[in-house]
PDB file of C-alpha atoms in Angstrom:
ATOM      1  CA  MET A   1       0.000   0.000   0.000  1.00 53.00           C
ATOM      2  CA  ASP A   2       1.228   3.435  -0.879  1.00 60.00           C
ATOM      3  CA  TRP A   3       1.716   5.686   2.186  1.00 61.00           C
ATOM      4  CA  LYS A   4      -0.010   8.666   0.550  1.00 60.00           C
ATOM      5  CA  TYR A   5      -3.295   6.718   0.498  1.00 73.00           C
ATOM      6  CA  LEU A   6      -2.982   5.420   4.042  1.00 77.00           C
ATOM      7  CA  LEU A   7      -5.047   8.225   5.582  1.00 79.00           C
ATOM      8  CA  THR A   8      -7.237   9.084   2.603  1.00 82.00           C
ATOM      9  CA  SER A   9      -8.598   5.805   1.245  1.00 87.00           C
ATOM     10  CA  TYR A  10     -11.056   3.306   2.690  1.00 90.00           C
ATOM     11  CA  GLU A  11      -9.824   0.529   0.397  1.00 91.00           C
ATOM     12  CA  GLY A  12      -7.298  -2.158   1.210  1.00 91.00           C
ATOM     13  CA  ARG A  13      -5.783  -3.534   4.377  1.00 93.00           C
ATOM     14  CA  ILE A  14      -3.168  -2.455   6.909  1.00 93.00           C
ATOM     15  CA  ASN A  15      -1.329  -4.491   9.503  1.00 94.00           C
ATOM     16  CA  ARG A  16      -1.053  -3.733  13.231  1.00 95.00           C
ATOM     17  CA  ALA A  17       2.244  -1.851  12.882  1.00 94.00           C
ATOM     18  CA  LYS A  18       0.814   0.642  10.380  1.00 92.00           C
ATOM     19  CA  PHE A  19      -2.367   0.921  12.454  1.00 94.00           C
ATOM     20  CA  TRP A  20      -0.414   1.859  15.593  1.00 95.00           C
ATOM     21  CA  ALA A  21       1.837   4.192  13.599  1.00 93.00           C
ATOM     22  CA  CYS A  22      -1.224   6.049  12.275  1.00 91.00           C
ATOM     23  CA  VAL A  23      -2.801   6.183  15.724  1.00 93.00           C
ATOM     24  CA  GLY A  24       0.468   7.596  17.071  1.00 95.00           C
ATOM     25  CA  VAL A  25       0.738  10.260  14.364  1.00 92.00           C
ATOM     26  CA  ILE A  26      -2.876  11.327  14.883  1.00 93.00           C
ATOM     27  CA  PHE A  27      -2.386  11.441  18.678  1.00 95.00           C
ATOM     28  CA  VAL A  28       0.799  13.515  18.384  1.00 97.00           C
ATOM     29  CA  GLY A  29      -1.051  15.918  16.088  1.00 96.00           C
ATOM     30  CA  ALA A  30      -3.789  16.298  18.703  1.00 96.00           C
ATOM     31  CA  VAL A  31      -1.233  17.021  21.433  1.00 96.00           C
ATOM     32  CA  ILE A  32       0.463  19.617  19.233  1.00 97.00           C
ATOM     33  CA  ALA A  33      -2.927  21.237  18.549  1.00 95.00           C
ATOM     34  CA  MET A  34      -3.592  21.428  22.307  1.00 94.00           C
ATOM     35  CA  ILE A  35      -0.161  22.929  22.953  1.00 94.00           C
ATOM     36  CA  LEU A  36      -0.772  25.544  20.248  1.00 95.00           C
ATOM     37  CA  ASP A  37      -4.169  26.347  21.789  1.00 93.00           C
ATOM     38  CA  ASN A  38      -2.510  26.941  25.162  1.00 91.00           C
ATOM     39  CA  ILE A  39       0.363  28.998  23.731  1.00 93.00           C
ATOM     40  CA  LEU A  40      -1.942  31.161  21.604  1.00 93.00           C
ATOM     41  CA  GLY A  41      -4.610  31.439  24.295  1.00 90.00           C
ATOM     42  CA  THR A  42      -7.393  30.013  22.138  1.00 89.00           C
ATOM     43  CA  THR A  43      -8.637  27.566  24.776  1.00 89.00           C
ATOM     44  CA  PHE A  44     -12.263  27.313  25.898  1.00 89.00           C
ATOM     45  CA  ASN A  45     -12.560  28.763  29.425  1.00 87.00           C
ATOM     46  CA  GLN A  46     -10.288  26.623  31.621  1.00 84.00           C
ATOM     47  CA  MET A  47     -10.206  23.619  29.260  1.00 87.00           C
ATOM     48  CA  PRO A  48      -6.837  22.376  27.929  1.00 86.00           C
ATOM     49  CA  TYR A  49      -8.091  22.496  24.334  1.00 89.00           C
ATOM     50  CA  GLY A  50      -9.582  25.117  22.051  1.00 92.00           C
ATOM     51  CA  PHE A  51     -10.326  26.114  18.478  1.00 94.00           C
ATOM     52  CA  ILE A  52      -7.200  24.637  16.899  1.00 94.00           C
ATOM     53  CA  TYR A  53      -7.791  21.277  18.574  1.00 94.00           C
ATOM     54  CA  VAL A  54     -11.447  21.199  17.501  1.00 95.00           C
ATOM     55  CA  ILE A  55     -10.567  22.064  13.900  1.00 96.00           C
ATOM     56  CA  TYR A  56      -7.798  19.424  13.872  1.00 96.00           C
ATOM     57  CA  SER A  57     -10.149  16.796  15.339  1.00 95.00           C
ATOM     58  CA  LEU A  58     -12.864  17.469  12.781  1.00 96.00           C
ATOM     59  CA  ALA A  59     -10.337  17.442   9.942  1.00 94.00           C
ATOM     60  CA  MET A  60      -8.912  14.093  11.079  1.00 94.00           C
ATOM     61  CA  LEU A  61     -12.251  12.259  11.419  1.00 94.00           C
ATOM     62  CA  TYR A  62     -12.152  11.044   7.822  1.00 92.00           C
ATOM     63  CA  SER A  63      -8.586   9.753   8.219  1.00 91.00           C
ATOM     64  CA  VAL A  64      -9.299   8.079  11.546  1.00 94.00           C
ATOM     65  CA  PHE A  65     -12.206   6.119  10.119  1.00 94.00           C
ATOM     66  CA  ALA A  66     -10.184   5.256   6.998  1.00 93.00           C
ATOM     67  CA  VAL A  67      -7.466   3.717   9.186  1.00 94.00           C
ATOM     68  CA  TYR A  68     -10.058   1.882  11.295  1.00 95.00           C
ATOM     69  CA  ALA A  69     -11.795   0.494   8.194  1.00 95.00           C
ATOM     70  CA  LYS A  70      -8.525  -0.779   6.731  1.00 94.00           C
ATOM     71  CA  ARG A  71      -7.647  -2.501   9.977  1.00 95.00           C
ATOM     72  CA  TRP A  72     -11.070  -4.179  10.112  1.00 96.00           C
ATOM     73  CA  HIS A  73     -10.531  -5.231   6.492  1.00 95.00           C
ATOM     74  CA  ASP A  74      -7.293  -6.911   7.548  1.00 95.00           C
ATOM     75  CA  ARG A  75      -9.311  -8.871  10.104  1.00 95.00           C
ATOM     76  CA  GLY A  76     -11.690  -9.949   7.306  1.00 94.00           C
ATOM     77  CA  LYS A  77     -14.567  -7.736   8.459  1.00 96.00           C
ATOM     78  CA  SER A  78     -16.391  -4.702   7.094  1.00 95.00           C
ATOM     79  CA  GLY A  79     -15.232  -1.240   8.085  1.00 94.00           C
ATOM     80  CA  TRP A  80     -18.688  -0.716   9.569  1.00 95.00           C
ATOM     81  CA  TRP A  81     -17.440  -2.707  12.562  1.00 95.00           C
ATOM     82  CA  SER A  82     -15.866   0.596  13.666  1.00 95.00           C
ATOM     83  CA  LEU A  83     -19.301   1.445  15.046  1.00 95.00           C
ATOM     84  CA  ILE A  84     -18.705  -1.112  17.806  1.00 96.00           C
ATOM     85  CA  ILE A  85     -16.954   1.748  19.624  1.00 95.00           C
ATOM     86  CA  LEU A  86     -20.392   3.252  20.276  1.00 96.00           C
ATOM     87  CA  VAL A  87     -21.273   0.380  22.620  1.00 96.00           C
ATOM     88  CA  PRO A  88     -20.354   1.626  26.107  1.00 95.00           C
ATOM     89  CA  PHE A  89     -17.233   0.075  27.663  1.00 94.00           C
ATOM     90  CA  ILE A  90     -17.394  -3.317  25.900  1.00 96.00           C
ATOM     91  CA  GLY A  91     -17.221  -1.706  22.447  1.00 96.00           C
ATOM     92  CA  ALA A  92     -13.929   0.070  23.161  1.00 95.00           C
ATOM     93  CA  ILE A  93     -12.382  -3.111  24.561  1.00 96.00           C
ATOM     94  CA  TRP A  94     -13.613  -5.157  21.600  1.00 96.00           C
ATOM     95  CA  PHE A  95     -12.230  -2.570  19.169  1.00 96.00           C
ATOM     96  CA  LEU A  96      -8.852  -2.458  20.930  1.00 96.00           C
ATOM     97  CA  VAL A  97      -8.516  -6.247  20.939  1.00 96.00           C
ATOM     98  CA  GLU A  98      -9.672  -6.751  17.342  1.00 95.00           C
ATOM     99  CA  CYS A  99      -7.788  -3.877  15.721  1.00 95.00           C
ATOM    100  CA  GLY A 100      -4.846  -3.328  18.017  1.00 95.00           C
ATOM    101  CA  ILE A 101      -3.891  -6.748  19.336  1.00 96.00           C
ATOM    102  CA  LEU A 102      -5.089  -9.599  17.115  1.00 95.00           C
ATOM    103  CA  GLU A 103      -3.220 -10.271  13.892  1.00 93.00           C
ATOM    104  CA  GLY A 104      -4.925  -9.981  10.534  1.00 93.00           C
ATOM    105  CA  ALA A 105      -6.261 -12.766   8.378  1.00 92.00           C
ATOM    106  CA  ARG A 106      -3.488 -14.597   6.559  1.00 93.00           C
ATOM    107  CA  GLY A 107      -3.500 -14.468   2.784  1.00 92.00           C
ATOM    108  CA  ALA A 108      -5.686 -12.460   0.470  1.00 92.00           C
ATOM    109  CA  ASN A 109      -9.307 -11.811   1.353  1.00 93.00           C
ATOM    110  CA  GLN A 110     -12.193  -9.895  -0.243  1.00 94.00           C
ATOM    111  CA  TYR A 111     -10.567  -6.575   0.776  1.00 92.00           C
ATOM    112  CA  GLY A 112      -7.175  -7.146  -0.809  1.00 90.00           C
ATOM    113  CA  ARG A 113      -3.871  -8.918  -0.466  1.00 90.00           C
ATOM    114  CA  ASP A 114      -2.167  -9.684   2.844  1.00 91.00           C
ATOM    115  CA  PRO A 115      -0.206  -6.563   3.893  1.00 89.00           C
ATOM    116  CA  LEU A 116       2.528  -8.761   5.376  1.00 89.00           C
ATOM    117  CA  ALA A 117       2.947 -10.860   2.226  1.00 78.00           C
TER     118      ALA A 117
END
């Protein structure tokens, strides 16, 4: 998979390493946005975040769900499984185990070739 399509396409599969790398990059971006909010004084009341963080978060929603969908594809499931996060408590644990811990399906599947092959 080409890196330029990693955050912009819902097609294909990614392995755990690329998933965690994307999560890390997105998290670091959020921290930087919060730091900028605090330096520039654009925070909401006494909150640690502000306008820059909100704009960054909204801009990254598409990319976040693209990464989630590709990871679910690697597990042999539809990207719609990302909605499991909406189930209180259990959904977040299920998502973390499925996408962050378990390895993907070996060999090609309906979503593409094995990213580790």
